[in-house]
Short mmCIF file of C-alpha atoms in Angstrom, two decimals:
data_model
loop_
_atom_site.label_atom_id
_atom_site.label_comp_id
_atom_site.label_asym_id
_atom_site.label_seq_id
_atom_site.Cartn_x
_atom_site.Cartn_y
_atom_site.Cartn_z
CA UNK A 1 123.35 63.53 109.36
CA UNK A 2 124.30 67.61 109.74
CA UNK A 3 127.17 68.69 107.36
CA UNK A 4 129.92 70.41 108.65
CA UNK A 5 128.64 74.97 108.50
CA UNK A 6 132.35 75.45 107.72
CA UNK A 7 131.50 74.18 104.11
CA UNK A 8 132.43 76.07 101.02
CA UNK A 9 130.22 78.34 99.73
CA UNK A 10 129.32 77.46 96.33
CA UNK A 11 128.00 80.66 95.19
CA UNK A 12 130.90 82.21 94.66
CA UNK A 13 131.01 85.17 92.98
CA UNK A 14 133.32 85.13 89.54
CA UNK A 15 135.73 87.79 89.17
CA UNK A 16 135.14 90.93 86.46
CA UNK A 17 135.70 91.80 83.69
CA UNK A 18 138.43 93.61 82.77
CA UNK A 19 140.08 93.50 86.40
CA UNK A 20 143.68 92.27 85.54
CA UNK A 21 144.69 94.00 89.33
CA UNK A 22 144.45 91.67 91.81
CA UNK A 23 144.17 92.60 95.72
CA UNK A 24 147.74 92.30 96.94
CA UNK A 25 148.84 89.05 98.06
CA UNK A 26 147.44 88.82 101.49
CA UNK A 27 148.45 86.77 104.54
CA UNK A 28 147.99 82.89 104.50
CA UNK A 29 144.71 82.09 106.33
CA UNK A 30 145.70 79.99 110.05
CA UNK A 31 144.14 76.84 109.84
CA UNK A 32 142.22 75.80 113.32
CA UNK A 33 141.80 72.32 113.37
CA UNK A 34 138.67 71.15 115.15
CA UNK A 35 137.57 67.71 116.54
CA UNK A 36 134.21 65.96 115.27
CA UNK A 37 132.53 64.52 118.00
CA UNK A 38 129.23 62.63 117.36
CA UNK A 39 127.16 63.70 120.23
CA UNK A 40 124.57 62.29 121.92
CA UNK A 41 120.05 61.54 121.43
CA UNK A 42 119.63 64.97 121.62
CA UNK A 43 122.61 66.80 119.27
CA UNK A 44 124.15 65.13 115.90
CA UNK A 45 127.95 64.66 114.87
CA UNK A 46 128.94 68.67 115.59
CA UNK A 47 133.18 69.95 115.50
CA UNK A 48 134.54 70.78 118.63
CA UNK A 49 136.76 73.88 119.50
CA UNK A 50 139.23 74.63 122.63
CA UNK A 51 139.92 78.22 122.99
CA UNK A 52 142.18 78.03 125.10
CA UNK A 53 144.24 76.61 122.55
CA UNK A 54 143.63 79.32 120.43
CA UNK A 55 146.31 81.77 119.43
CA UNK A 56 145.32 85.10 117.73
CA UNK A 57 146.56 85.87 114.06
CA UNK A 58 147.67 88.30 112.10
CA UNK A 59 144.33 89.34 111.16
CA UNK A 60 142.21 88.72 114.39
CA UNK A 61 143.97 91.35 116.32
CA UNK A 62 142.97 93.94 113.74
CA UNK A 63 139.43 93.58 114.59
CA UNK A 64 137.66 96.55 116.25
CA UNK A 65 134.39 96.52 116.80
CA UNK A 66 132.18 99.35 115.23
CA UNK A 67 130.01 101.28 118.15
CA UNK A 68 127.20 102.66 115.95
CA UNK A 69 124.75 102.77 119.18
CA UNK A 70 125.11 103.62 122.93
CA UNK A 71 122.07 102.45 125.33
CA UNK A 72 120.70 104.36 127.57
CA UNK A 73 121.45 104.60 131.23
CA UNK A 74 118.63 102.06 132.74
CA UNK A 75 116.17 103.58 135.17
CA UNK A 76 116.41 102.59 138.73
CA UNK A 77 115.35 98.95 139.32
CA UNK A 78 111.36 98.63 140.31
CA UNK A 79 110.12 94.97 141.16
CA UNK A 80 106.78 96.66 139.79
CA UNK A 81 108.49 97.62 136.04
CA UNK A 82 110.32 95.00 134.90
CA UNK A 83 113.18 96.52 132.43
CA UNK A 84 113.44 95.36 128.79
CA UNK A 85 117.22 94.86 127.51
CA UNK A 86 118.43 95.84 124.19
CA UNK A 87 120.66 92.85 122.97
CA UNK A 88 123.36 94.89 120.55
CA UNK A 89 124.34 93.40 117.64
CA UNK A 90 128.76 93.49 116.82
CA UNK A 91 129.18 95.43 113.78
CA UNK A 92 132.32 94.84 112.84
CA UNK A 93 133.48 96.35 109.72
CA UNK A 94 136.49 93.87 107.28
CA UNK A 95 137.49 95.96 104.57
CA UNK A 96 137.12 97.93 101.28
CA UNK A 97 138.24 97.15 98.19
CA UNK A 98 139.74 99.92 95.34
CA UNK A 99 136.35 99.81 93.84
CA UNK A 100 133.26 99.56 95.75
CA UNK A 101 133.31 97.00 97.70
CA UNK A 102 132.23 96.71 101.41
CA UNK A 103 132.70 93.81 103.25
CA UNK A 104 131.48 93.63 107.00
CA UNK A 105 130.46 91.04 109.69
CA UNK A 106 127.55 90.90 111.90
CA UNK A 107 127.70 89.63 115.39
CA UNK A 108 124.93 88.43 117.76
CA UNK A 109 123.67 85.49 119.96
CA UNK A 110 120.08 84.14 118.67
CA UNK A 111 116.69 83.81 120.90
CA UNK A 112 118.08 80.00 121.89
CA UNK A 113 121.46 80.72 122.47
CA UNK A 114 123.24 79.74 119.51
CA UNK A 115 125.73 82.25 118.40
CA UNK A 116 125.54 83.81 115.00
CA UNK A 117 127.83 85.77 112.74
CA UNK A 118 126.13 87.00 108.90
CA UNK A 119 129.33 87.35 106.97
CA UNK A 120 128.39 90.25 103.95
CA UNK A 121 130.17 91.79 101.41
CA UNK A 122 128.37 94.71 99.35
CA UNK A 123 128.88 96.74 96.23
CA UNK A 124 128.22 99.61 98.12
CA UNK A 125 127.49 101.89 94.53
CA UNK A 126 125.23 99.35 93.62
CA UNK A 127 123.53 98.38 96.40
CA UNK A 128 124.52 95.08 95.10
CA UNK A 129 125.51 91.63 97.53
CA UNK A 130 127.73 89.95 96.21
CA UNK A 131 128.61 87.55 98.93
CA UNK A 132 126.61 86.47 102.10
CA UNK A 133 127.34 83.45 104.20
CA UNK A 134 125.91 82.98 108.15
CA UNK A 135 127.65 80.59 110.67
CA UNK A 136 126.05 79.85 114.07
CA UNK A 137 128.09 78.32 116.80
CA UNK A 138 127.70 77.16 120.14
CA UNK A 139 129.73 78.55 122.72
CA UNK A 140 129.49 76.51 125.79
CA UNK A 141 131.75 76.31 129.21
CA UNK A 142 130.92 72.44 128.87
CA UNK A 143 129.63 70.09 125.96
CA UNK A 144 126.96 68.94 128.06
CA UNK A 145 124.95 72.54 127.27
CA UNK A 146 124.23 71.33 124.58
CA UNK A 147 121.07 71.17 123.22
CA UNK A 148 119.18 70.49 119.13
CA UNK A 149 117.40 73.55 119.38
CA UNK A 150 121.02 75.84 118.76
CA UNK A 151 121.08 73.97 115.23
CA UNK A 152 124.92 74.49 115.39
CA UNK A 153 126.93 72.24 114.20
CA UNK A 154 130.13 74.06 114.94
CA UNK A 155 130.89 74.35 118.59
CA UNK A 156 133.75 76.46 120.88
CA UNK A 157 134.63 75.28 124.28
CA UNK A 158 134.65 78.75 126.00
CA UNK A 159 135.28 79.43 129.89
CA UNK A 160 132.68 81.69 130.37
CA UNK A 161 134.44 85.25 130.99
CA UNK A 162 135.31 86.15 127.20
CA UNK A 163 133.78 89.47 126.81
CA UNK A 164 131.51 89.80 123.10
CA UNK A 165 134.51 91.24 121.54
CA UNK A 166 137.07 88.22 122.38
CA UNK A 167 133.41 85.71 121.46
CA UNK A 168 133.96 87.05 118.20
CA UNK A 169 137.47 86.95 117.65
CA UNK A 170 137.05 83.02 118.12
CA UNK A 171 134.29 82.71 115.90
CA UNK A 172 136.44 84.51 113.25
CA UNK A 173 139.46 82.27 114.10
CA UNK A 174 137.39 79.39 113.40
CA UNK A 175 135.74 81.02 109.57
CA UNK A 176 138.69 82.87 108.59
CA UNK A 177 140.51 80.29 106.51
CA UNK A 178 136.61 79.64 104.54
CA UNK A 179 136.12 83.99 105.07
CA UNK A 180 139.15 85.19 103.57
CA UNK A 181 139.49 83.82 100.04
CA UNK A 182 135.69 84.79 99.34
CA UNK A 183 136.82 88.39 99.68
CA UNK A 184 139.74 88.37 97.71
CA UNK A 185 137.79 87.55 95.18
CA UNK A 186 136.06 90.45 95.41
CA UNK A 187 139.48 92.69 95.68
CA UNK A 188 138.70 93.40 99.70
CA UNK A 189 141.67 94.49 101.40
CA UNK A 190 141.78 93.36 105.23
CA UNK A 191 141.53 96.35 106.68
CA UNK A 192 139.22 96.77 109.44
CA UNK A 193 140.80 99.95 110.78
CA UNK A 194 139.08 103.50 110.06
CA UNK A 195 137.21 106.18 111.09
CA UNK A 196 133.63 106.41 111.74
CA UNK A 197 131.80 109.50 111.14
CA UNK A 198 129.09 109.79 113.96
CA UNK A 199 127.18 111.89 111.98
CA UNK A 200 124.03 112.14 109.63
CA UNK A 201 125.67 114.08 106.50
CA UNK A 202 128.71 113.39 104.51
CA UNK A 203 130.37 117.23 102.63
CA UNK A 204 127.46 118.72 101.45
CA UNK A 205 125.21 115.67 101.43
CA UNK A 206 122.38 114.82 104.45
CA UNK A 207 120.98 111.73 105.32
CA UNK A 208 117.95 110.97 106.81
CA UNK A 209 114.72 108.28 107.33
CA UNK A 210 111.40 108.05 106.88
CA UNK A 211 108.17 106.31 106.81
CA UNK A 212 107.13 105.42 103.15
CA UNK A 213 104.66 103.73 103.82
CA UNK A 214 102.61 101.46 106.46
CA UNK A 215 99.75 104.40 107.56
CA UNK A 216 96.82 101.71 107.57
CA UNK A 217 96.87 98.73 110.66
CA UNK A 218 97.93 95.91 108.86
CA UNK A 219 99.92 97.19 106.03
CA UNK A 220 103.75 96.72 105.84
CA UNK A 221 106.24 99.54 107.19
CA UNK A 222 108.35 100.65 105.00
CA UNK A 223 111.31 103.19 106.17
CA UNK A 224 113.29 105.00 103.04
CA UNK A 225 116.58 106.82 103.58
CA UNK A 226 116.56 109.83 102.04
CA UNK A 227 118.76 112.70 100.89
CA UNK A 228 119.10 116.58 100.17
CA UNK A 229 120.69 115.61 96.84
CA UNK A 230 121.31 111.99 96.19
CA UNK A 231 118.40 109.19 95.44
CA UNK A 232 116.03 107.54 98.15
CA UNK A 233 116.65 104.32 98.94
CA UNK A 234 114.63 101.53 101.11
CA UNK A 235 115.97 100.26 103.92
CA UNK A 236 113.32 98.17 105.48
CA UNK A 237 109.91 97.09 104.53
CA UNK A 238 108.28 94.22 107.65
CA UNK A 239 105.43 94.37 109.71
CA UNK A 240 107.79 95.05 112.11
CA UNK A 241 109.90 96.71 113.83
CA UNK A 242 110.69 101.16 114.73
CA UNK A 243 111.90 103.68 113.09
CA UNK A 244 115.80 102.81 111.60
CA UNK A 245 118.21 106.33 112.93
CA UNK A 246 121.15 106.93 110.69
CA UNK A 247 123.70 106.38 113.59
CA UNK A 248 126.92 107.61 111.11
CA UNK A 249 129.06 107.38 108.03
CA UNK A 250 132.29 105.73 107.05
CA UNK A 251 133.69 106.56 103.66
CA UNK A 252 136.22 104.22 101.91
CA UNK A 253 140.04 104.73 102.05
CA UNK A 254 140.32 104.38 98.63
CA UNK A 255 137.88 106.40 96.30
CA UNK A 256 134.46 109.03 97.51
CA UNK A 257 132.20 106.04 98.32
CA UNK A 258 130.15 105.71 101.75
CA UNK A 259 128.58 103.27 103.58
CA UNK A 260 125.58 104.97 105.91
CA UNK A 261 125.44 103.56 108.96
CA UNK A 262 121.31 103.33 109.87
CA UNK A 263 120.66 101.34 113.40
CA UNK A 264 116.85 99.76 114.38
CA UNK A 265 115.27 98.33 116.98
CA UNK A 266 113.02 94.93 117.16
CA UNK A 267 111.94 93.25 119.45
CA UNK A 268 114.21 90.30 119.56
CA UNK A 269 111.58 88.37 122.61
CA UNK A 270 109.36 89.84 125.25
CA UNK A 271 111.58 91.26 127.34
CA UNK A 272 114.32 92.39 125.23
CA UNK A 273 114.79 94.35 121.83
CA UNK A 274 117.47 94.20 119.71
CA UNK A 275 119.60 97.14 118.03
CA UNK A 276 120.65 95.66 115.05
CA UNK A 277 123.31 97.73 111.65
CA UNK A 278 121.44 98.42 108.28
CA UNK A 279 124.13 99.51 105.56
CA UNK A 280 123.35 101.04 102.52
CA UNK A 281 126.06 102.08 100.00
CA UNK A 282 126.26 105.78 97.54
CA UNK A 283 128.84 106.26 95.41
CA UNK A 284 129.93 110.19 94.72
CA UNK A 285 132.13 110.06 92.52
#
């Protein structure tokens, strides 16, 4: 039997020693209740939510998609040359702590149709991932569309006319009661808005990506983010994937800690690429 995807994460990090000042009291998470459905022979039990009954929370109203990649204009259609599409993952900053912790969500659609949100909370000073949670959703206009490959036991009934931003908000509202406490434990102050500096530098620190391994066929490819003043960081290591690019910088509103946002294009399937964000942190003070 499938377990509910929204079960609480058991590996939550503990509060750091010496931290006597917690984050400001957060708005209580808005609870959206689903209905358990047994499903058919090809699809196991799932929890069904009807998006038409959703009402935005104060937090969902603040969510802002960060534009870290703008696809080039498609060339004129040519039947002899099928066009390869770019599926761009949505990047949603969620907030910073007064220390160095940064929280964000990456929203994408998997090749089998499931909508996937990866929540991540990272110490931008050390690079340590403090909390991570991946949640998959089946978003369908009719439950007859469900099939086992979606591997999602959280189902949201939609009208089909929603934008990607609206679909992400649906996912957030269903998961808010789980995600917010995890962020609060590490002092995150929920504040998705903030300036995104579309540049490859911050003050007198410059950034660029270089290929540092994988020159010979069959070798794993490695890319490193380098700076004129700060230490290098390996940001990608695999057999596939093109060279990442620096897209811009987000600065903490509380101190001189930054998140450098890189973007990378990877093959999703035969006629589509995916463009994903890579987030790298530096503590400058």
